[in-house]
GROMACS .gro file of C-alpha atoms in nm:
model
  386
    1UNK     CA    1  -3.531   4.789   1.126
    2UNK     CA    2  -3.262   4.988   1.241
    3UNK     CA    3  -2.953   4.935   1.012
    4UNK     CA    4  -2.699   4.983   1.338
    5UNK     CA    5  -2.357   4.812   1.314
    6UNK     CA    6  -2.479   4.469   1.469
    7UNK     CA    7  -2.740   4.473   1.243
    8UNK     CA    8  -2.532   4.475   0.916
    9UNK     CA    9  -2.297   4.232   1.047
   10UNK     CA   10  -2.568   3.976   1.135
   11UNK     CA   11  -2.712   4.057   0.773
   12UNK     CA   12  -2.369   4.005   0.614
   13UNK     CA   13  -2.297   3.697   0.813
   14UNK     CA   14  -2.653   3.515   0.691
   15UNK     CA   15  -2.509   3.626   0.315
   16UNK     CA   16  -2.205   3.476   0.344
   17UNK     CA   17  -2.329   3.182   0.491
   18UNK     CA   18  -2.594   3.188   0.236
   19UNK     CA   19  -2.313   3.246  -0.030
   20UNK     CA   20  -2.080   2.933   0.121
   21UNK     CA   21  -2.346   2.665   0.193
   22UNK     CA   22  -2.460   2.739  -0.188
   23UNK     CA   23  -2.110   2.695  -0.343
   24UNK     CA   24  -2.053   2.391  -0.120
   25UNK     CA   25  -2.384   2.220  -0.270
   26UNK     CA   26  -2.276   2.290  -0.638
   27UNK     CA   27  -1.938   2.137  -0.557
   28UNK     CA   28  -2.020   1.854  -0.332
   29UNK     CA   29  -1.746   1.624  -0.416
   30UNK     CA   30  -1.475   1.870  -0.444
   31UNK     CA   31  -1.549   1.974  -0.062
   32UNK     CA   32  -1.606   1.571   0.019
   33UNK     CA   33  -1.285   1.529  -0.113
   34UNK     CA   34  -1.138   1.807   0.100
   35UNK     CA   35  -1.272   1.662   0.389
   36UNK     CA   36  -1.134   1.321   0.358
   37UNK     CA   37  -0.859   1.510   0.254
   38UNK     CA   38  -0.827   1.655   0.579
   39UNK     CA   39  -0.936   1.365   0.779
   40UNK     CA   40  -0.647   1.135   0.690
   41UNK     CA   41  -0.401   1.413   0.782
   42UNK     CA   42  -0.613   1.450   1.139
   43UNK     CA   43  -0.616   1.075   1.152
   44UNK     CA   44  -0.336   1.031   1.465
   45UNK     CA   45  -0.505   1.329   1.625
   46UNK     CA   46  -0.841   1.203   1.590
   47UNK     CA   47  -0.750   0.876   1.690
   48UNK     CA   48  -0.510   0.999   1.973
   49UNK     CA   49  -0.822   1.202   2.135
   50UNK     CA   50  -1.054   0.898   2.098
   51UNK     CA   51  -0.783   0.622   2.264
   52UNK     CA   52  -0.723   0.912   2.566
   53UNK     CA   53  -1.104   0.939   2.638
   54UNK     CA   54  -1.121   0.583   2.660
   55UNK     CA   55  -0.857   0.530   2.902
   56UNK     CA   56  -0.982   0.839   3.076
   57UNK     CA   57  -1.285   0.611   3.217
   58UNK     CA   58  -1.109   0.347   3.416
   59UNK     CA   59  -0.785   0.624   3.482
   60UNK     CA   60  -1.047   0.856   3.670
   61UNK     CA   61  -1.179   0.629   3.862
   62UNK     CA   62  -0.819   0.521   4.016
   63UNK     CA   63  -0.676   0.861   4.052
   64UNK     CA   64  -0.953   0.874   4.318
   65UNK     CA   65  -0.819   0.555   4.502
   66UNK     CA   66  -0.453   0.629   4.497
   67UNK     CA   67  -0.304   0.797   4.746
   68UNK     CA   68  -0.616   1.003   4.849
   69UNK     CA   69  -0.474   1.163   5.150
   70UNK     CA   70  -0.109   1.166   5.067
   71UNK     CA   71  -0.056   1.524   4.931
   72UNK     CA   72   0.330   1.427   4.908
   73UNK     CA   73   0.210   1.192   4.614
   74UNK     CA   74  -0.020   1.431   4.380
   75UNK     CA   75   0.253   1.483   4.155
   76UNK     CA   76   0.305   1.037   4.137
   77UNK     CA   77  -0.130   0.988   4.103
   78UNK     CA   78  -0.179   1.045   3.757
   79UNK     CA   79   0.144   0.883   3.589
   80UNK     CA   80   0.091   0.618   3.835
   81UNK     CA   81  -0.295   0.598   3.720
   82UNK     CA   82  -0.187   0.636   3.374
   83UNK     CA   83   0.060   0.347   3.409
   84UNK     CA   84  -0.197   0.099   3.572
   85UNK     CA   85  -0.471   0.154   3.320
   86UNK     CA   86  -0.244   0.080   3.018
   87UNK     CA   87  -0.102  -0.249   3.230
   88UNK     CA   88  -0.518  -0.304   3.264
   89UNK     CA   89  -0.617  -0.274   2.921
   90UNK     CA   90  -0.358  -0.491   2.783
   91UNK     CA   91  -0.381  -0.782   3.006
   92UNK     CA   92  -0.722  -0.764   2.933
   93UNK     CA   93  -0.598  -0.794   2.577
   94UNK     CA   94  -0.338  -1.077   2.607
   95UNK     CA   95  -0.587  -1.282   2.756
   96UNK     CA   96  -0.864  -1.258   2.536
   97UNK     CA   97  -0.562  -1.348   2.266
   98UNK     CA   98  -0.441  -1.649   2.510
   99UNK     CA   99  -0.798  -1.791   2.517
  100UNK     CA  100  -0.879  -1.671   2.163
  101UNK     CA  101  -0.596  -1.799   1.924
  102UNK     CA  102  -0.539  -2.124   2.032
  103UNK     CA  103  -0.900  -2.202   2.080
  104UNK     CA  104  -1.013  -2.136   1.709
  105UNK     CA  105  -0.636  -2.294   1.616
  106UNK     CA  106  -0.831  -2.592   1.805
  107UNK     CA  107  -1.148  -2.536   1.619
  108UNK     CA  108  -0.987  -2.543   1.290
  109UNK     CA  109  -0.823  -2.822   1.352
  110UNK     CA  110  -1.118  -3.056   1.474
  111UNK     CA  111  -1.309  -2.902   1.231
  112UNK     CA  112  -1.045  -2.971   0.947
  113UNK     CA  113  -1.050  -3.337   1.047
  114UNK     CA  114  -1.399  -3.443   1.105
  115UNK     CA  115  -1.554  -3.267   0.823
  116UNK     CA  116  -1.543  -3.592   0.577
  117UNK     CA  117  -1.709  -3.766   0.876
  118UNK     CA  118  -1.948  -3.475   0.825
  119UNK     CA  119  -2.033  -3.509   0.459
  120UNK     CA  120  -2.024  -3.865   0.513
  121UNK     CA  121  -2.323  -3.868   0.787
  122UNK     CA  122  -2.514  -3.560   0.576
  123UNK     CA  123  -2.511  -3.780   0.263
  124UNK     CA  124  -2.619  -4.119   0.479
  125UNK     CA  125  -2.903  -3.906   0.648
  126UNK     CA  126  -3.010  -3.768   0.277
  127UNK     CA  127  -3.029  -4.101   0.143
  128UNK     CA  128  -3.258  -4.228   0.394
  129UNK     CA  129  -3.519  -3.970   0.262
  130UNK     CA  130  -3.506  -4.157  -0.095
  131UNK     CA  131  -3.819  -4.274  -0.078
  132UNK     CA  132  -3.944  -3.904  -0.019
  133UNK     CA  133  -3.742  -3.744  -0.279
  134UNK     CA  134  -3.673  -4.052  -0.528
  135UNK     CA  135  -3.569  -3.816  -0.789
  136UNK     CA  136  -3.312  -3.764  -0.597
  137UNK     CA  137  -3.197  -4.102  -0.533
  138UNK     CA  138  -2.923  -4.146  -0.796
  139UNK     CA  139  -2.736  -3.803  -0.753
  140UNK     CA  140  -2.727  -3.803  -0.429
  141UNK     CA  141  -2.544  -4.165  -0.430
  142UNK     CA  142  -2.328  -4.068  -0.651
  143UNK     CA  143  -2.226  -3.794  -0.495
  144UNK     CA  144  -1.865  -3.824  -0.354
  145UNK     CA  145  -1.578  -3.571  -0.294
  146UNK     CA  146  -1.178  -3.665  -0.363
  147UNK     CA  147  -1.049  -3.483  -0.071
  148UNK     CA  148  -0.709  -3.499  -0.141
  149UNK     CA  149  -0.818  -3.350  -0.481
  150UNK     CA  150  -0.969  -3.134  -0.323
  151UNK     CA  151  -0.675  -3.015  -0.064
  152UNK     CA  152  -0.466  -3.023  -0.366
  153UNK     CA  153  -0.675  -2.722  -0.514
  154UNK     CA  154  -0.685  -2.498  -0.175
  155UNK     CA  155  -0.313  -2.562  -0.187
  156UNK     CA  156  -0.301  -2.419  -0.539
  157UNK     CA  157  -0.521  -2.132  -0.471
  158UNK     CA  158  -0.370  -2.047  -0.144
  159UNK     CA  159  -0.002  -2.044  -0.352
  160UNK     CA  160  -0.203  -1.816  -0.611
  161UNK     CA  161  -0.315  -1.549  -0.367
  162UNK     CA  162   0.029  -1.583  -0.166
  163UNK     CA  163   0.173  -1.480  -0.547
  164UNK     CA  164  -0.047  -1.206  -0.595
  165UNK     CA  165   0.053  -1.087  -0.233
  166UNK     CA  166   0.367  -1.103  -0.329
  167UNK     CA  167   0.269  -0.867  -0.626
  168UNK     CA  168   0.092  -0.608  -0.421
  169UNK     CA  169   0.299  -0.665  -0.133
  170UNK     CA  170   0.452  -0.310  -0.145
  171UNK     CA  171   0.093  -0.166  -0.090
  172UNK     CA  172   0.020  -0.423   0.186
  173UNK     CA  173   0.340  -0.317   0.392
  174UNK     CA  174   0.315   0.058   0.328
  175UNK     CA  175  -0.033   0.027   0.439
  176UNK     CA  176   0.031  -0.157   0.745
  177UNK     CA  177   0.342   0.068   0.848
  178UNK     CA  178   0.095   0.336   0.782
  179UNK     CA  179  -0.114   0.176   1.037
  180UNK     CA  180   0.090   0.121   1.273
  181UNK     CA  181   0.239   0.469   1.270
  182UNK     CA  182  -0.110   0.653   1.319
  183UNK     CA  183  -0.156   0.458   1.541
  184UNK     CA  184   0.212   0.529   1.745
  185UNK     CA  185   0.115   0.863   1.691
  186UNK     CA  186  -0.266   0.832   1.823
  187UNK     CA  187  -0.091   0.643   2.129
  188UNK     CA  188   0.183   0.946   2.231
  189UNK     CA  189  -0.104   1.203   2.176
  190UNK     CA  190  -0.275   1.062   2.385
  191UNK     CA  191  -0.042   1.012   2.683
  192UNK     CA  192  -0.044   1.419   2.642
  193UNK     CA  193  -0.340   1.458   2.707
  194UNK     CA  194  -0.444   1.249   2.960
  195UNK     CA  195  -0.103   1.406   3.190
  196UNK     CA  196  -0.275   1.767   3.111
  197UNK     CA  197  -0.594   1.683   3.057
  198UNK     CA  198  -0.712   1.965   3.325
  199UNK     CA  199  -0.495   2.208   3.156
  200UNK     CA  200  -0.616   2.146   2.787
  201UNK     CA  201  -0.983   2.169   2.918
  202UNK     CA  202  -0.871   2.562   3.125
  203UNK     CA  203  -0.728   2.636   2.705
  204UNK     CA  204  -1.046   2.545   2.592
  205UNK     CA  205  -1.268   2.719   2.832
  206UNK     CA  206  -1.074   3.019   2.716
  207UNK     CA  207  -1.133   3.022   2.334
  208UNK     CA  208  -1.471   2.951   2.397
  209UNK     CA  209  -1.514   3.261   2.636
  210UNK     CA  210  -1.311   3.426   2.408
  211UNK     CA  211  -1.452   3.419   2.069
  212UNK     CA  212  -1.820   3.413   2.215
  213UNK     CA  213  -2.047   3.591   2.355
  214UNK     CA  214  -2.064   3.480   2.727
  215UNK     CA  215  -2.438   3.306   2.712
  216UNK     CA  216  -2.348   3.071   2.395
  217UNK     CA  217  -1.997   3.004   2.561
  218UNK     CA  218  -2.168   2.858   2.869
  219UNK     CA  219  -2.424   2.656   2.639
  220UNK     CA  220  -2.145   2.504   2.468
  221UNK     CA  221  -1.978   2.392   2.727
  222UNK     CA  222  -2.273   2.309   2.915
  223UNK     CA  223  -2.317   2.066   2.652
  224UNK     CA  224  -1.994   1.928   2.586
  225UNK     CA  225  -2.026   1.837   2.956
  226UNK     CA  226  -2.320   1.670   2.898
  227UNK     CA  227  -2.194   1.512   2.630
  228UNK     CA  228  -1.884   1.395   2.815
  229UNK     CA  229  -2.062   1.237   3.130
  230UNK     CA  230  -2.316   1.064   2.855
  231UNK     CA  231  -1.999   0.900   2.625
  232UNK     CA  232  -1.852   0.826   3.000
  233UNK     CA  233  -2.167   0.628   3.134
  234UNK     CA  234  -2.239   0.425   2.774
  235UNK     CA  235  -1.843   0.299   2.774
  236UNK     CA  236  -1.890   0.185   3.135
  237UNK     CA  237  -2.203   0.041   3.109
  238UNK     CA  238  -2.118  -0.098   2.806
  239UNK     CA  239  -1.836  -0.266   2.920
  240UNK     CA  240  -1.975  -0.395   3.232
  241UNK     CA  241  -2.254  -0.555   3.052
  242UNK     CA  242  -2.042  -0.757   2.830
  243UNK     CA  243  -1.866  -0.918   3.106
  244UNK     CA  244  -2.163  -0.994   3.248
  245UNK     CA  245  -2.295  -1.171   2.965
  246UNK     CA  246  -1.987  -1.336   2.854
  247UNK     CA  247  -1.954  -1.485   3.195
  248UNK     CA  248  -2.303  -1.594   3.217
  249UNK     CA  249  -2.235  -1.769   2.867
  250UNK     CA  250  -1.911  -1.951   3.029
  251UNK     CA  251  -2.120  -2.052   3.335
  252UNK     CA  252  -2.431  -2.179   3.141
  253UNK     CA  253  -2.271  -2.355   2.830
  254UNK     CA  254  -1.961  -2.547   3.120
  255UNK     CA  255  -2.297  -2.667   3.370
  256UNK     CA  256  -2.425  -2.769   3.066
  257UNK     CA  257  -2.141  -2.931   2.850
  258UNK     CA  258  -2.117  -2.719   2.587
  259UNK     CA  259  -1.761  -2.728   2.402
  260UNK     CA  260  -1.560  -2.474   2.351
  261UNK     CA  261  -1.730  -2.273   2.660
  262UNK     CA  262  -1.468  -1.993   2.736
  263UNK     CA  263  -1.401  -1.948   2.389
  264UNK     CA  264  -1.724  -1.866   2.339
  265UNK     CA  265  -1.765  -1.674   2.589
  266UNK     CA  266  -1.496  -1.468   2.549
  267UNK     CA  267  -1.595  -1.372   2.193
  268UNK     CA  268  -1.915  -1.317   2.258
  269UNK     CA  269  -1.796  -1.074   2.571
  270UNK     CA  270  -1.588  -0.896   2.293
  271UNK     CA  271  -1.845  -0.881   2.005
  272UNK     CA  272  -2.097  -0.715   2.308
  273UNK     CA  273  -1.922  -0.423   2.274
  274UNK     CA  274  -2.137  -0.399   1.988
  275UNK     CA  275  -2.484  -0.290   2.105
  276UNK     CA  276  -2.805  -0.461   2.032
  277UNK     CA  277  -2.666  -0.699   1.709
  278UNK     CA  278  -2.251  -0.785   1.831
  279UNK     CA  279  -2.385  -1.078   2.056
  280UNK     CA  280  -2.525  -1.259   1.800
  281UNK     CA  281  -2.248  -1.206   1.562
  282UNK     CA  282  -2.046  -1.421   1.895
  283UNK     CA  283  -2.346  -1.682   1.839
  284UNK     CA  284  -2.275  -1.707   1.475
  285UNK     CA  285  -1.922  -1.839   1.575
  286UNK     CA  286  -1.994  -2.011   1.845
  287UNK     CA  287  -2.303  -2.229   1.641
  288UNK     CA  288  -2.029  -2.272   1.347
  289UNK     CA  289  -1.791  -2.429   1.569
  290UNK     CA  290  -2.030  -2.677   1.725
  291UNK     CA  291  -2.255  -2.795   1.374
  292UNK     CA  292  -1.965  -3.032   1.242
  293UNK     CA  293  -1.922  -3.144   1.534
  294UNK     CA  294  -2.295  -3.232   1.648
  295UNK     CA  295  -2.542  -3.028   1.410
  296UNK     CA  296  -2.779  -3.092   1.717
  297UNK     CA  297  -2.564  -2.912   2.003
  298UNK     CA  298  -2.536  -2.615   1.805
  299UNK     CA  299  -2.905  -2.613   1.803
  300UNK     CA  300  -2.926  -2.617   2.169
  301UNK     CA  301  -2.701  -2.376   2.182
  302UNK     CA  302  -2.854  -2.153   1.952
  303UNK     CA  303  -3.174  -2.195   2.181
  304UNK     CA  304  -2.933  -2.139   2.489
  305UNK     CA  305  -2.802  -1.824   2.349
  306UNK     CA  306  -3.190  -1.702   2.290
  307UNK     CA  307  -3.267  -1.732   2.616
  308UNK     CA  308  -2.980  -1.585   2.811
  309UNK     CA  309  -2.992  -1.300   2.501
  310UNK     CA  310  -3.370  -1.223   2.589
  311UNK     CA  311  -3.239  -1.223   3.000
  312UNK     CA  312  -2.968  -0.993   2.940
  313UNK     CA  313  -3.184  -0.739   2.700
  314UNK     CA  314  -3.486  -0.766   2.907
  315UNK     CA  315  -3.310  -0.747   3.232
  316UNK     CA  316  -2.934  -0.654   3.252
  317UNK     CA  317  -2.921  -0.430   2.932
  318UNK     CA  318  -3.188  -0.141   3.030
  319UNK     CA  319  -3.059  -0.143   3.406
  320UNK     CA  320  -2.654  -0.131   3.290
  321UNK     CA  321  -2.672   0.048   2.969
  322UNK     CA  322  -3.002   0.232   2.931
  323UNK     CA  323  -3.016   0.371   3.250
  324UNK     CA  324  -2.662   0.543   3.232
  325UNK     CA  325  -2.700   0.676   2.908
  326UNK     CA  326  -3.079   0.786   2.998
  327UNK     CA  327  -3.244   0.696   2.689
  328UNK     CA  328  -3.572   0.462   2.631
  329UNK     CA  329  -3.498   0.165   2.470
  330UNK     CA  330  -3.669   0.235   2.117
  331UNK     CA  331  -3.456   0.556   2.091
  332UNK     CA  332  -3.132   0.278   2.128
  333UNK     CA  333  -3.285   0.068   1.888
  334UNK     CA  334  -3.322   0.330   1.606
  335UNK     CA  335  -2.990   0.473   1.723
  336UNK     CA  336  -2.809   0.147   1.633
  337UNK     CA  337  -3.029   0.115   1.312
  338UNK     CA  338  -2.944   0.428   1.178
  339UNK     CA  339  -2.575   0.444   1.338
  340UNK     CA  340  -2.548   0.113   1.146
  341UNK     CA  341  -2.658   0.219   0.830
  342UNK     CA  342  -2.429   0.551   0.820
  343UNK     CA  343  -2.130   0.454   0.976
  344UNK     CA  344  -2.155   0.102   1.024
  345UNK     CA  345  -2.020  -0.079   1.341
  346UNK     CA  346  -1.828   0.254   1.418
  347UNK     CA  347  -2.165   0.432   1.400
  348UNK     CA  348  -2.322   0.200   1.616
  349UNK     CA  349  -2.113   0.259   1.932
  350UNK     CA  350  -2.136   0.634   1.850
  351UNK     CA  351  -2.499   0.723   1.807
  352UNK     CA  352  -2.618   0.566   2.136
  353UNK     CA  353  -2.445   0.857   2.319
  354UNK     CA  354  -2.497   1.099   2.095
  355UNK     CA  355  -2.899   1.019   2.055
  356UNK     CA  356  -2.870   1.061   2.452
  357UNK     CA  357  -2.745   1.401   2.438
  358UNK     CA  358  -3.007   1.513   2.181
  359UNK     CA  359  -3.294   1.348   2.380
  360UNK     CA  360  -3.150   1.523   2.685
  361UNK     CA  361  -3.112   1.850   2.518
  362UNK     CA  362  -3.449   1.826   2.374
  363UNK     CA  363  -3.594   1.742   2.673
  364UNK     CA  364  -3.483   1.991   2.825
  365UNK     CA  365  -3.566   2.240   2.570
  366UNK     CA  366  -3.924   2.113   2.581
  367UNK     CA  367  -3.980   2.140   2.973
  368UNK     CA  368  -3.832   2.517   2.936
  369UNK     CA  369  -4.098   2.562   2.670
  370UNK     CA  370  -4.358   2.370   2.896
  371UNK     CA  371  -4.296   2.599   3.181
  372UNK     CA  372  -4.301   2.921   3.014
  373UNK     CA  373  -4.584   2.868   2.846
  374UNK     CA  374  -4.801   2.780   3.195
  375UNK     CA  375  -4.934   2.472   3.065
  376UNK     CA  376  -5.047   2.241   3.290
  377UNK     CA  377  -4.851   1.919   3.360
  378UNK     CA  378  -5.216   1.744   3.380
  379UNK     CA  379  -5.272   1.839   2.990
  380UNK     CA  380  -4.911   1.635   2.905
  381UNK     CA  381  -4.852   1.366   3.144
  382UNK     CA  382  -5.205   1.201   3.085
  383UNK     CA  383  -5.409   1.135   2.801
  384UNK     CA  384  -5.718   1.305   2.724
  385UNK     CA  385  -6.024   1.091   2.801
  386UNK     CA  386  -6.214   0.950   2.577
   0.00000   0.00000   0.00000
């Protein structure tokens, strides 16, 4: 081996590297700690980047609509674009609150007044099985509930934890100013970038190129465009699938009767967002709400929900989602699994895209190896026979 200048520096890079990844290993929670450390003072920036790539899906797509042969009005597209997606996103928002809050203030309330009636039918069916269980017999007539007593006591515990909010309540309100502030800042941040979103990406073209050698530049950026149109397609199709399926939720449960039908299916259009498992968690609700009032629609409905779940994952899922994101539905599977377990619902929505652009880069890798290797597509594409 020739010990030319390259050479050494490639050797001295692996030591340090060596050196670093060693002394981050024997103090693992001093550099965890740096890293949270460092996260919570990224936090608006993080969260400014991640609210501008969202609205950078539905603001693309109108920058092409408005104005397209009016070259008086380039400069008016994108804050006009800009201004039009915000207005979209939260109408969206005030009227999933409008159909939200005063439906489950309706819930509540029917719920909070029938649910003697409830315990008084459960204990009347119960008793009818007495000569099944005739142990049972005596306890379960003597069974009874003092419910003013008992609203007395959630009174008293609700004034307890209102105290102890009261105690903590400095934390509580720092906290939530804290919230809202990163979240101020996120908002502004992202407003910058989205207005020079075209200039940003020239900046970062230009470190790349810069501080890399030319072939590793262009695979970086050849996958953080992959990555892009990926994340782009899975929001989209993400999106567009849960409006489908909370609409065909609102159709189904009003032809059939159901209560509470657009309340329902608005949750459930919101808890989509969520792939594979945030349906159900709409279900959950929406079965809760209906079992004091008829224990027997909320089993229909959970056998409703089945089989316009098993419709939409069988048939509207792969089309919408899977095919935009390009990745076989086992793959989704394990990436929600795994996202899930890591991350939790956060990890979820991220690992769909980002097992896409690992299945896509390995695939690509392998076909590259495929083809300069000369084997034959016949020895891969079929099994050998037996």
């Amino acid at each position: 081996m020739d010990l030319n200048k390259q050479t050494v520096k490639a050797l001295l890079g692996v030591a340090c590297g060596s050196i670093a990844f060693a002394a981050a290993l024997l103090h693992l929670s001093t550099v965890a700690g740096a890293v949270v450390w460092l996260l919570g003072i990224l936090a608006p920036l993080l969260l400014g980047c991640a609210i501008a790539f969202i609205l950078n899906v539905p603001m693309r797509g109108l920058e092409r609509y408005l104005f397209p042969h009016a070259k008086k009005a380039e400069k008016l597209r994108r804050p006009l674009a800009l201004v039009l997606t915000i207005a979209a996103v939260a109408a969206v928002l005030a009227l999933a609150a409008m159909v939200i809050v005063p439906g489950v203030e309706e819930a509540v309330t029917s719920i909070a007044a029938q649910a003697p009636q409830a315990f008084a039918r459960l204990q009347e069916s119960a008793v009818r099985f007495q000569e099944y269980l005739p142990a049972l017999t005596e306890q379960i007539e003597s069974l009874s509930i003092d419910w003013q007593s008992l609203s007395k006591k959630a009174i008293e515990l609700a004034q307890s934890w209102g105290r102890g909010l009261l105690v903590s309540g400095s934390g509580l309100v720092s906290g939530i100013v804290s919230g809202v502030t990163t979240f101020f800042i996120g908002f502004i941040f992202a407003l910058y970038i989205l207005l020079q979103k075209e200039k940003l990406a020239r900046q970062g073209r230009q470190l790349c190129y810069a501080f890399l050698p030319e072939t590793a530049a262009d695979q970086v950026l050849d996958v953080l465009r992959l990555s892009e149109k990926t994340f782009s397609n899975f929001l989209s199709g993400q999106c567009l699938e849960a409006v489908i399926l909370g609409t065909m939720f609102v159709l189904a449960m009003s032809i059939l009767r159901f209560p509470y039908a657009l309340l329902v299916g608005v949750l459930i259009a919101l808890t989509a967002l969520i792939p594979i498992v945030g349906a159900f968690i709409g279900c959950a609700v929406g079965a809760l709400l209906m079992l004091v009032n008829d224990p027997w629609q909320a089993l229909w409905f959970i056998v409703l929900f089945l089989v316009l779940q098993q419709i939409e994952g069988n048939l509207i899922y792969p089309h919408v989602v899977g095919s935009s994101v390009g990745l076989p539905s086992i793959w989704v599977l394990a990436a929600v699994t795994v996202g899930g377990s890591l991350m939790g619902i956060v990890g979820m929505l991220l690992f769909i895209p980002l097992c896409s652009v690992l299945y896509a880069l390995l695939r690509r890798l392998v076909y590259t190896r495929l083809r300069a290797k000369n084997i034959p597509s016949r020895k891969w594409r079929q099994p050998p026979q037996t």
